Coordinates of C-alpha atoms and ligand atoms in Angstrom, one line a residue:
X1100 CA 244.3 100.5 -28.3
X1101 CA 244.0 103.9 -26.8
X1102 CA 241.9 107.0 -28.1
X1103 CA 242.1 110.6 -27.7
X1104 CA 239.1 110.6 -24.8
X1105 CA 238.6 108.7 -21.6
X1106 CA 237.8 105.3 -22.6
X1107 CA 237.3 103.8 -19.0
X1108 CA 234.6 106.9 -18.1
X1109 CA 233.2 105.9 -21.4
X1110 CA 232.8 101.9 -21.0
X1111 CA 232.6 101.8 -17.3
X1112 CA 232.7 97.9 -17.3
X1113 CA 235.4 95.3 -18.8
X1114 CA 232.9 94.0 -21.2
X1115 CA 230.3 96.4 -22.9
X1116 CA 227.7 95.1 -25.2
X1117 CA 226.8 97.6 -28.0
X1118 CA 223.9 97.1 -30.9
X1119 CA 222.7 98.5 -33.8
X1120 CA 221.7 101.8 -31.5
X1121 CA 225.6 102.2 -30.0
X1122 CA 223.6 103.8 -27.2
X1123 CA 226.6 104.7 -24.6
X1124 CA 226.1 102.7 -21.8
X1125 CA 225.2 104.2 -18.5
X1126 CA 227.6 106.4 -16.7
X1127 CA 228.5 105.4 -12.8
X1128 CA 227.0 108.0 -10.6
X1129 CA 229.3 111.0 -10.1
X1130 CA 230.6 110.8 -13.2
X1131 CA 230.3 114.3 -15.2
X1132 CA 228.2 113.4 -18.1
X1133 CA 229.5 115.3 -21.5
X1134 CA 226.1 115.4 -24.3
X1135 CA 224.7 112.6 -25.2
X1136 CA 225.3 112.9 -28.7
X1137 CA 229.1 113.0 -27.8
X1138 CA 229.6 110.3 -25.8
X1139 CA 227.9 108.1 -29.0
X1140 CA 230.3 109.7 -31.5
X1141 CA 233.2 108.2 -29.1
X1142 CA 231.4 105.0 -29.0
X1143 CA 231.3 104.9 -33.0
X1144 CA 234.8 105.9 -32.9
X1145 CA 236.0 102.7 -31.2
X1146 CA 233.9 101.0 -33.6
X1147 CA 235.4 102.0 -36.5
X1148 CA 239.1 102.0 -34.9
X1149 CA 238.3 98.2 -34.0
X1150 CA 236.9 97.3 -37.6
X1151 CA 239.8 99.0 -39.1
X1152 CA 242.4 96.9 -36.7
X1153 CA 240.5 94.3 -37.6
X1154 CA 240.5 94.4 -41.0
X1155 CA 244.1 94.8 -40.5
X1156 CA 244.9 91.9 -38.9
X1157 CA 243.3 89.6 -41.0
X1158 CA 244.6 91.3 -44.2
X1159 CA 241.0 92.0 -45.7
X1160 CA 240.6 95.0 -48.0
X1161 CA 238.6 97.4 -46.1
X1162 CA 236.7 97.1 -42.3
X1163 CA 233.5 94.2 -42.0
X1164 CA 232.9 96.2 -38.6
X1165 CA 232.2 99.7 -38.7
X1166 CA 229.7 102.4 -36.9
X1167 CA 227.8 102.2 -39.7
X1168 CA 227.6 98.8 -40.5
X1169 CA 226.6 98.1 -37.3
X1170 CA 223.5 100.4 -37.2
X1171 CA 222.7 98.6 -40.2
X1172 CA 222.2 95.2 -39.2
X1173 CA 220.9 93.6 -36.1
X1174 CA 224.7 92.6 -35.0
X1175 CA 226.0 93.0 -31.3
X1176 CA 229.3 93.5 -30.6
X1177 CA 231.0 92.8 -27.2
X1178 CA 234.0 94.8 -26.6
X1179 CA 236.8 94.6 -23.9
X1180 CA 238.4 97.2 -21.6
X1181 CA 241.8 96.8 -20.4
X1182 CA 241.2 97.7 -16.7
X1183 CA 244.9 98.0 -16.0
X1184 CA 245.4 100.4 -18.3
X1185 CA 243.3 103.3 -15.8
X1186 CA 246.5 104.5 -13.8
X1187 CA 248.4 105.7 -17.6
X1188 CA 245.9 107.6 -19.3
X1189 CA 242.8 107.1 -20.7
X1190 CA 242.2 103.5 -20.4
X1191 CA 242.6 101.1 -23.6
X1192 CA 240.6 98.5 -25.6
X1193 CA 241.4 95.1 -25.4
X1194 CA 239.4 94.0 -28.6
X1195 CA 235.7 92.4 -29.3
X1196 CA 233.4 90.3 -30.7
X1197 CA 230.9 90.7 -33.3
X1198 CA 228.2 88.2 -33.6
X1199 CA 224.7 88.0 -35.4
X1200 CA 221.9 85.7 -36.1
X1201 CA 222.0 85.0 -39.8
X1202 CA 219.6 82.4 -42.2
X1203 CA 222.0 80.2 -43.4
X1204 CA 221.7 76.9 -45.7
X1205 CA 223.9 74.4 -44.2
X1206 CA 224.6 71.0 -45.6
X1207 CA 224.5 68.1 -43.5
X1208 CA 226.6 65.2 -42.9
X1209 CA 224.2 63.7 -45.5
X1210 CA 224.7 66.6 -48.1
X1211 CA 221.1 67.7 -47.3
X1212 CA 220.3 71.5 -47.2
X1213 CA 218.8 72.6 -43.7
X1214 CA 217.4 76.1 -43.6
X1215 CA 219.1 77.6 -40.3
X1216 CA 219.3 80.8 -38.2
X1217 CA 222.4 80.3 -36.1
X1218 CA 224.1 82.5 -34.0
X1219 CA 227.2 83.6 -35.8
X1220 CA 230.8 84.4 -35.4
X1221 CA 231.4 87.5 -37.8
X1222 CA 234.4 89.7 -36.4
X1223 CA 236.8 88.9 -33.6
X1224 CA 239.9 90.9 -33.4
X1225 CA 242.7 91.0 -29.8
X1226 CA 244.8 93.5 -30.4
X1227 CA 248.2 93.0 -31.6
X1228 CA 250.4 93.2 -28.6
X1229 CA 247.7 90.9 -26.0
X1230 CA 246.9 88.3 -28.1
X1231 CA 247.7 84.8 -26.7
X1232 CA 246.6 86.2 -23.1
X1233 CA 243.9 84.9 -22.7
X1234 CA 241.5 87.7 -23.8
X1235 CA 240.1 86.1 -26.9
X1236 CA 238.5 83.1 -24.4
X1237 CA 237.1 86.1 -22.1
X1238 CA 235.8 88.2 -24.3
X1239 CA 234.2 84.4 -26.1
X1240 CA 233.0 82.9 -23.0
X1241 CA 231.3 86.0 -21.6
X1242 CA 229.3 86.3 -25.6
X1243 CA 228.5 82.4 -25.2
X1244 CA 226.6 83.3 -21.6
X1245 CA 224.9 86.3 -22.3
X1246 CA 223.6 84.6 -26.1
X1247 CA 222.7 81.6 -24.2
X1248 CA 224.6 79.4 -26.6
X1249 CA 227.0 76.5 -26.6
X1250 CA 230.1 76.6 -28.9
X1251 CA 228.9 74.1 -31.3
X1252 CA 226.0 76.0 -32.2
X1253 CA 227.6 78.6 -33.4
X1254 CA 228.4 79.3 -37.1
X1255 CA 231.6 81.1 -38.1
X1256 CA 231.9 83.2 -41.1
X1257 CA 235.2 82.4 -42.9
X1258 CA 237.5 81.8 -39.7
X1259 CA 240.9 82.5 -39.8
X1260 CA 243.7 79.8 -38.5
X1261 CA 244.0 82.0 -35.3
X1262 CA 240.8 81.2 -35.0
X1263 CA 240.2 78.0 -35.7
X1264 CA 243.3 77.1 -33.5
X1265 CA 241.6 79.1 -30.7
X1266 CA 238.3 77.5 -31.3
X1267 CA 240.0 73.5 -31.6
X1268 CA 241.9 74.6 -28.0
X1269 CA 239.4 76.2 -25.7
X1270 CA 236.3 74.6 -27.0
X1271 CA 237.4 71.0 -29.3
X1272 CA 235.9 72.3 -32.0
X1273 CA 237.7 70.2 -34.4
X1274 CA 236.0 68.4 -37.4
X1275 CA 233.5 70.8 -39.9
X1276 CA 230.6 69.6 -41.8
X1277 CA 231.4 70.1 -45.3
X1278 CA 229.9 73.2 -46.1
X1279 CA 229.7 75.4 -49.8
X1280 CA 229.8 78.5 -48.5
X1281 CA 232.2 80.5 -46.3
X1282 CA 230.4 79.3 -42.9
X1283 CA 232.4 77.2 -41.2
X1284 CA 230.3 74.7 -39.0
X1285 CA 231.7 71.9 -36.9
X1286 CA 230.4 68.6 -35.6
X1287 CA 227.6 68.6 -33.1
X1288 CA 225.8 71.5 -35.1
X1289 CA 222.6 69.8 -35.6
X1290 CA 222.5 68.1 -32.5
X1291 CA 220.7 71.1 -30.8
X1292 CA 220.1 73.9 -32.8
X1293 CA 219.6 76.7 -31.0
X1294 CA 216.9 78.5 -31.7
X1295 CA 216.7 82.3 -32.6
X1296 CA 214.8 84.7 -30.1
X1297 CA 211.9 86.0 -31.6
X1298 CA 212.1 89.2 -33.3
X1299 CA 210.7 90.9 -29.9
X1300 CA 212.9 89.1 -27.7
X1301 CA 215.9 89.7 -30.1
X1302 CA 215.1 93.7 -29.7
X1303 CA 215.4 93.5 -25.5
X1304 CA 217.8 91.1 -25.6
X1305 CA 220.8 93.5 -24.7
X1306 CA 218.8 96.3 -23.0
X1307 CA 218.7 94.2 -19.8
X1308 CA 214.9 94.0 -19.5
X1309 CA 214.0 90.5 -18.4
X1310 CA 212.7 88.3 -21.0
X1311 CA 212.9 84.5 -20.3
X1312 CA 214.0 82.4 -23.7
X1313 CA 211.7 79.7 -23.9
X1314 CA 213.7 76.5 -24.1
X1315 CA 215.7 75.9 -27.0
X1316 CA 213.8 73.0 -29.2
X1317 CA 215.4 71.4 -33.0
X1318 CA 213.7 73.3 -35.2
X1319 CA 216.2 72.3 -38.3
X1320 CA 214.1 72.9 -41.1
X1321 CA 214.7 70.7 -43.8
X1322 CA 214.6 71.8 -47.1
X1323 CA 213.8 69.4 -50.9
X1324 CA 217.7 68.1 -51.1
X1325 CA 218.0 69.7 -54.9
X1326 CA 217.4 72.8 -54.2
X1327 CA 219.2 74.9 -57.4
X1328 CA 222.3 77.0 -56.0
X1329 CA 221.3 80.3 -56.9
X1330 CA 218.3 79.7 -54.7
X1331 CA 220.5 79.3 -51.9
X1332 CA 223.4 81.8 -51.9
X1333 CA 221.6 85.2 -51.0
X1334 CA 220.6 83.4 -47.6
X1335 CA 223.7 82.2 -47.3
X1336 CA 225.7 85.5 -47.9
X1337 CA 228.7 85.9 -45.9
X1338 CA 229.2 89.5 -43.9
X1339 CA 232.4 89.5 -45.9
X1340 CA 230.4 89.0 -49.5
X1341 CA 230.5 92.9 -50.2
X1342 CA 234.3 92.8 -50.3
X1343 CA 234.4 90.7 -53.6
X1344 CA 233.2 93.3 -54.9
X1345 CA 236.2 95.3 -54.4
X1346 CA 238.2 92.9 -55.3
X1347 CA 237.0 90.5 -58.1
X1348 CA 238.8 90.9 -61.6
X1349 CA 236.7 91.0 -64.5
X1350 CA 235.9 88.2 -66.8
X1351 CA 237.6 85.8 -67.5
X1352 CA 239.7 86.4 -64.7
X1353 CA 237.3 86.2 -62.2
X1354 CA 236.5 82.2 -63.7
X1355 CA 237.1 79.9 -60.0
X1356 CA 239.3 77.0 -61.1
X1357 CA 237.2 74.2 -61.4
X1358 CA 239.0 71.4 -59.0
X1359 CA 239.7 73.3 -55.8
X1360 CA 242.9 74.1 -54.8
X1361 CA 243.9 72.9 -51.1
X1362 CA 244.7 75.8 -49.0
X1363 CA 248.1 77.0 -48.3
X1364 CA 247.8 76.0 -44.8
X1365 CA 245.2 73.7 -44.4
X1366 CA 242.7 74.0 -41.5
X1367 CA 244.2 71.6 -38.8
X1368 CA 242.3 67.9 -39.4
X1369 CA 239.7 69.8 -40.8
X1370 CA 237.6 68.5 -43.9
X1371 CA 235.5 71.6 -44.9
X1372 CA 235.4 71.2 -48.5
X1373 CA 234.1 73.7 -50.3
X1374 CA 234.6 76.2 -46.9
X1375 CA 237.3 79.5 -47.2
X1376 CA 238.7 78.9 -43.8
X1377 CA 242.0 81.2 -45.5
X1378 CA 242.2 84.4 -45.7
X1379 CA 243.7 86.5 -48.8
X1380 CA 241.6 86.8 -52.0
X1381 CA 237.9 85.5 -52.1
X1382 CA 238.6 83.9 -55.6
X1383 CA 242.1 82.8 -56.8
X1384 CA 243.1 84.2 -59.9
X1385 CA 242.7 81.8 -62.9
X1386 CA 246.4 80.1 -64.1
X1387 CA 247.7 81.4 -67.0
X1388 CA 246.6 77.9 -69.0
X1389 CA 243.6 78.3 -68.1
X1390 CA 243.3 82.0 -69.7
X1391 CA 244.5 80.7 -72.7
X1392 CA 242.1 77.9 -73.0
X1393 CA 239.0 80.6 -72.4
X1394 CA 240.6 83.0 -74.5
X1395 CA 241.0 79.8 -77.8
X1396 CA 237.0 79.7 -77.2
X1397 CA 236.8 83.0 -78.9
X1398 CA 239.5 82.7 -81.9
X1399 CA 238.2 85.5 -83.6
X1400 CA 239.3 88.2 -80.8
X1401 CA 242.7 89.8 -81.6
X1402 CA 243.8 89.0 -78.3
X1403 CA 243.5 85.5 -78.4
X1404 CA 245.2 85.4 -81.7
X1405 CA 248.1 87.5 -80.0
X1406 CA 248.0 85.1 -76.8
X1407 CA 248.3 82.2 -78.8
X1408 CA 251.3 82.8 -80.6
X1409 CA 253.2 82.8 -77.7
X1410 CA 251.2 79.7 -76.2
X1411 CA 254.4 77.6 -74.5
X1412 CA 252.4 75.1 -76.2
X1413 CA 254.5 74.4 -79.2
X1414 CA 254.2 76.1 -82.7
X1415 CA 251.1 76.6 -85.0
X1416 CA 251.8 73.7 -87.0
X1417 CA 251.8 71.1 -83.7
X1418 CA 248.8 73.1 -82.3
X1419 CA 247.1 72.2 -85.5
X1420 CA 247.9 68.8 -85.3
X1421 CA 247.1 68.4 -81.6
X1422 CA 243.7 69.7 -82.6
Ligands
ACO1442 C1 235.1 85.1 -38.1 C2 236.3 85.8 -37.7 O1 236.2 86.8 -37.0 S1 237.8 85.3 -38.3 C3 239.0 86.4 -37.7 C4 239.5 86.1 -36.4 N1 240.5 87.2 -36.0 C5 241.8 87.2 -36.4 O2 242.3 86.3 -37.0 C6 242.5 88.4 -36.0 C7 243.9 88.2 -35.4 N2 243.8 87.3 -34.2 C8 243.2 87.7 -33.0 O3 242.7 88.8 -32.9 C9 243.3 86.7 -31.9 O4 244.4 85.9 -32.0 C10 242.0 85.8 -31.7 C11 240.8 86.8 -31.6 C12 241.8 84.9 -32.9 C13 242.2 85.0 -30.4 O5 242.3 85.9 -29.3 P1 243.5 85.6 -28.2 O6 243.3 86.6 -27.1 O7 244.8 85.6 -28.9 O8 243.1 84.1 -27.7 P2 243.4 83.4 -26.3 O9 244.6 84.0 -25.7 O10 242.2 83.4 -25.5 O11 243.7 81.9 -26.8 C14 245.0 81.7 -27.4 C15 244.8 80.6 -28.4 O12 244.3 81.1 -29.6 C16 245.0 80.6 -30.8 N3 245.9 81.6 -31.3 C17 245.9 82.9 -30.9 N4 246.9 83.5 -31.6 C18 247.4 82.7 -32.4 C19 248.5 82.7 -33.4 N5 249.2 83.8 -33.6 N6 248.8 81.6 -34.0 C20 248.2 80.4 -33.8 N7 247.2 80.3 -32.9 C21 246.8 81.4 -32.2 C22 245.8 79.4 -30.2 O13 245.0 78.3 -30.1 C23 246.1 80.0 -28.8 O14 246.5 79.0 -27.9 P3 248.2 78.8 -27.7 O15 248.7 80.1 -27.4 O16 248.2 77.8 -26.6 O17 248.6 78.2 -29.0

């Protein structure tokens, strides 16, 4: 992915880590050094070039990773350089990694809620023409160093089959612990739970000053096991949640079928119930049945009373009957 100004002055190493202040990182000496304030709109450029691939590629309705977005939450992204690409132009991006610490409540292989902060998996994105290279496990294994973190630890928000290919090859991540929201965790989970930094760690974390983590303990906090739903979704938010908004239908239509639907391509051995490993539309659309059946709960609505003449169902004399 190439941009109008010199991305390899810009990003002078393969792998840059940029958070909420997209500070541009330092310049190697001898370098001429354009304003400060420029060099950070270049920065948010990438940022919102990368979201919008992003988005792209996994077909979502607008960009989870933008300039903005980013200097709204406490989310570090780690992006890659193609260093071959110096002697053509302007160097290139490879792709990146978004990740962020996020209170979660995550059922159990026992159906129990825990109260969690793991690290979490929200963006990933190689572009089009490198994937399958390679990149994706470098640009993965240099995030699980620098966050101090083993695979299993990690949550991911809604992963795509790319990605949960990528994750079953490179790191056996394999079976998920049924979850009801759109995390995806996998087995091992809540064997160690890593433990966030502190707020003051989490704030030098990425400006390179030297703050030791204190060893990671299991500080799985368990919750009262009926804990009422509503309670539990607004921790639980995915980054993705705001895009329902665009694209929810109104009511009835909005109605999520009550048995759920297996997926069109099913995760591969995986048996997160209750998870939205696919992309595509947050909520299917309701069948047409089930419209009708909504729409016979209100008879006195004109539009019922149109619908249900033409119910495939039979004529008015057998619906009668039936009823
Ligand atoms: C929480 C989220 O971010 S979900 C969104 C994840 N992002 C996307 O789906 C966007 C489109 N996909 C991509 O950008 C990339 O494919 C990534 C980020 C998922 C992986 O990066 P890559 O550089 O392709 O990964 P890398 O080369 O290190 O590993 C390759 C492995 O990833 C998986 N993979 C990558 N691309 C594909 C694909 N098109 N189909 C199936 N599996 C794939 C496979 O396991 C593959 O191994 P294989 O080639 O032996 O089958």
């Amino acid at each position: 992915m190439e941009f109008p100004f010199d991305v390899d002055v810009l990003l002078p190493e393969r792998i840059t880590v940029l958070d909420q202040h997209l500070r541009p990182p330092a310049r190697r000496p001898g370098t001429t050094t354009p304003a400060r304030v420029d060099l950070q709109q270049q920065i948010m450029t990438i940022v919102d070039e990368l979201g919008k691939a992003s988005a792209k590629a996994q077909h979502l309705p607008a960009p989870i990773t933008s300039a903005s977005r980013m200097q709204s939450n406490r989310h570090v992204m780690y992006v890659l350089k193609d260093t071959s690409a110096r002697p053509a132009g302007k160097g290139a991006i490879i792709g990146f990694l978004k990740v962020g610490y996020k209170k979660l409540f995550v059922l159990d292989d026992r159906e129990a809620h825990n109260e969690v902060e793991p690290l979490c998996i929200l963006d990933f994105y190689i572009h089009e023409s490198l994937q399958r290279h390679g990149h994706g496990q470098e640009l993965f294994q240099y995030m699980l160093q620098k966050e101090r973190v083993e695979p299993h630890q990690l949550a991911i928000d809604r992963p795509s089959q790319k990605l949960l290919k990528f994750l079953n090859k490179h790191y056996n991540l394999e079976t998920t612990v049924p979850q009801v929201n759109n995390f995806v965790i996998f087995e091992g989970f809540f064997a160690h739970q890593h433990r966030p930094p502190a707020p003051s760690l989490r704030a030098t974390r990425h400006t390179g000053a030297a703050v030791i983590d204190p060893a990671p303990s299991a500080p799985v906090r368990k919750l009262p096991p009926k804990r009422a739903e509503g309670d539990i979704k607004p921790y639980s938010s995915s980054d993705r949640e705001f895009l329902k908004v665009a694209m929810e239908p109104p009511w009835p239509l909005n109605r999520a079928p009550r048995r759920a639907t297996p997926p069109v391509h099913p995760p591969p051995r995986s048996s997160s119930l209750g998870n939205s490993p696919e992309r595509g539309p947050l909520r299917p659309f309701v069948p047409e049945q089930e419209l009708l059946r909504s729409l016979r709960l209100c008879p006195p609505h004109s539009t019922a009373r149109l619908l249900l003449s033409t119910d495939p169902g039979g004529s008015p004399t057998q619906r009668r009957r039936t009823r």
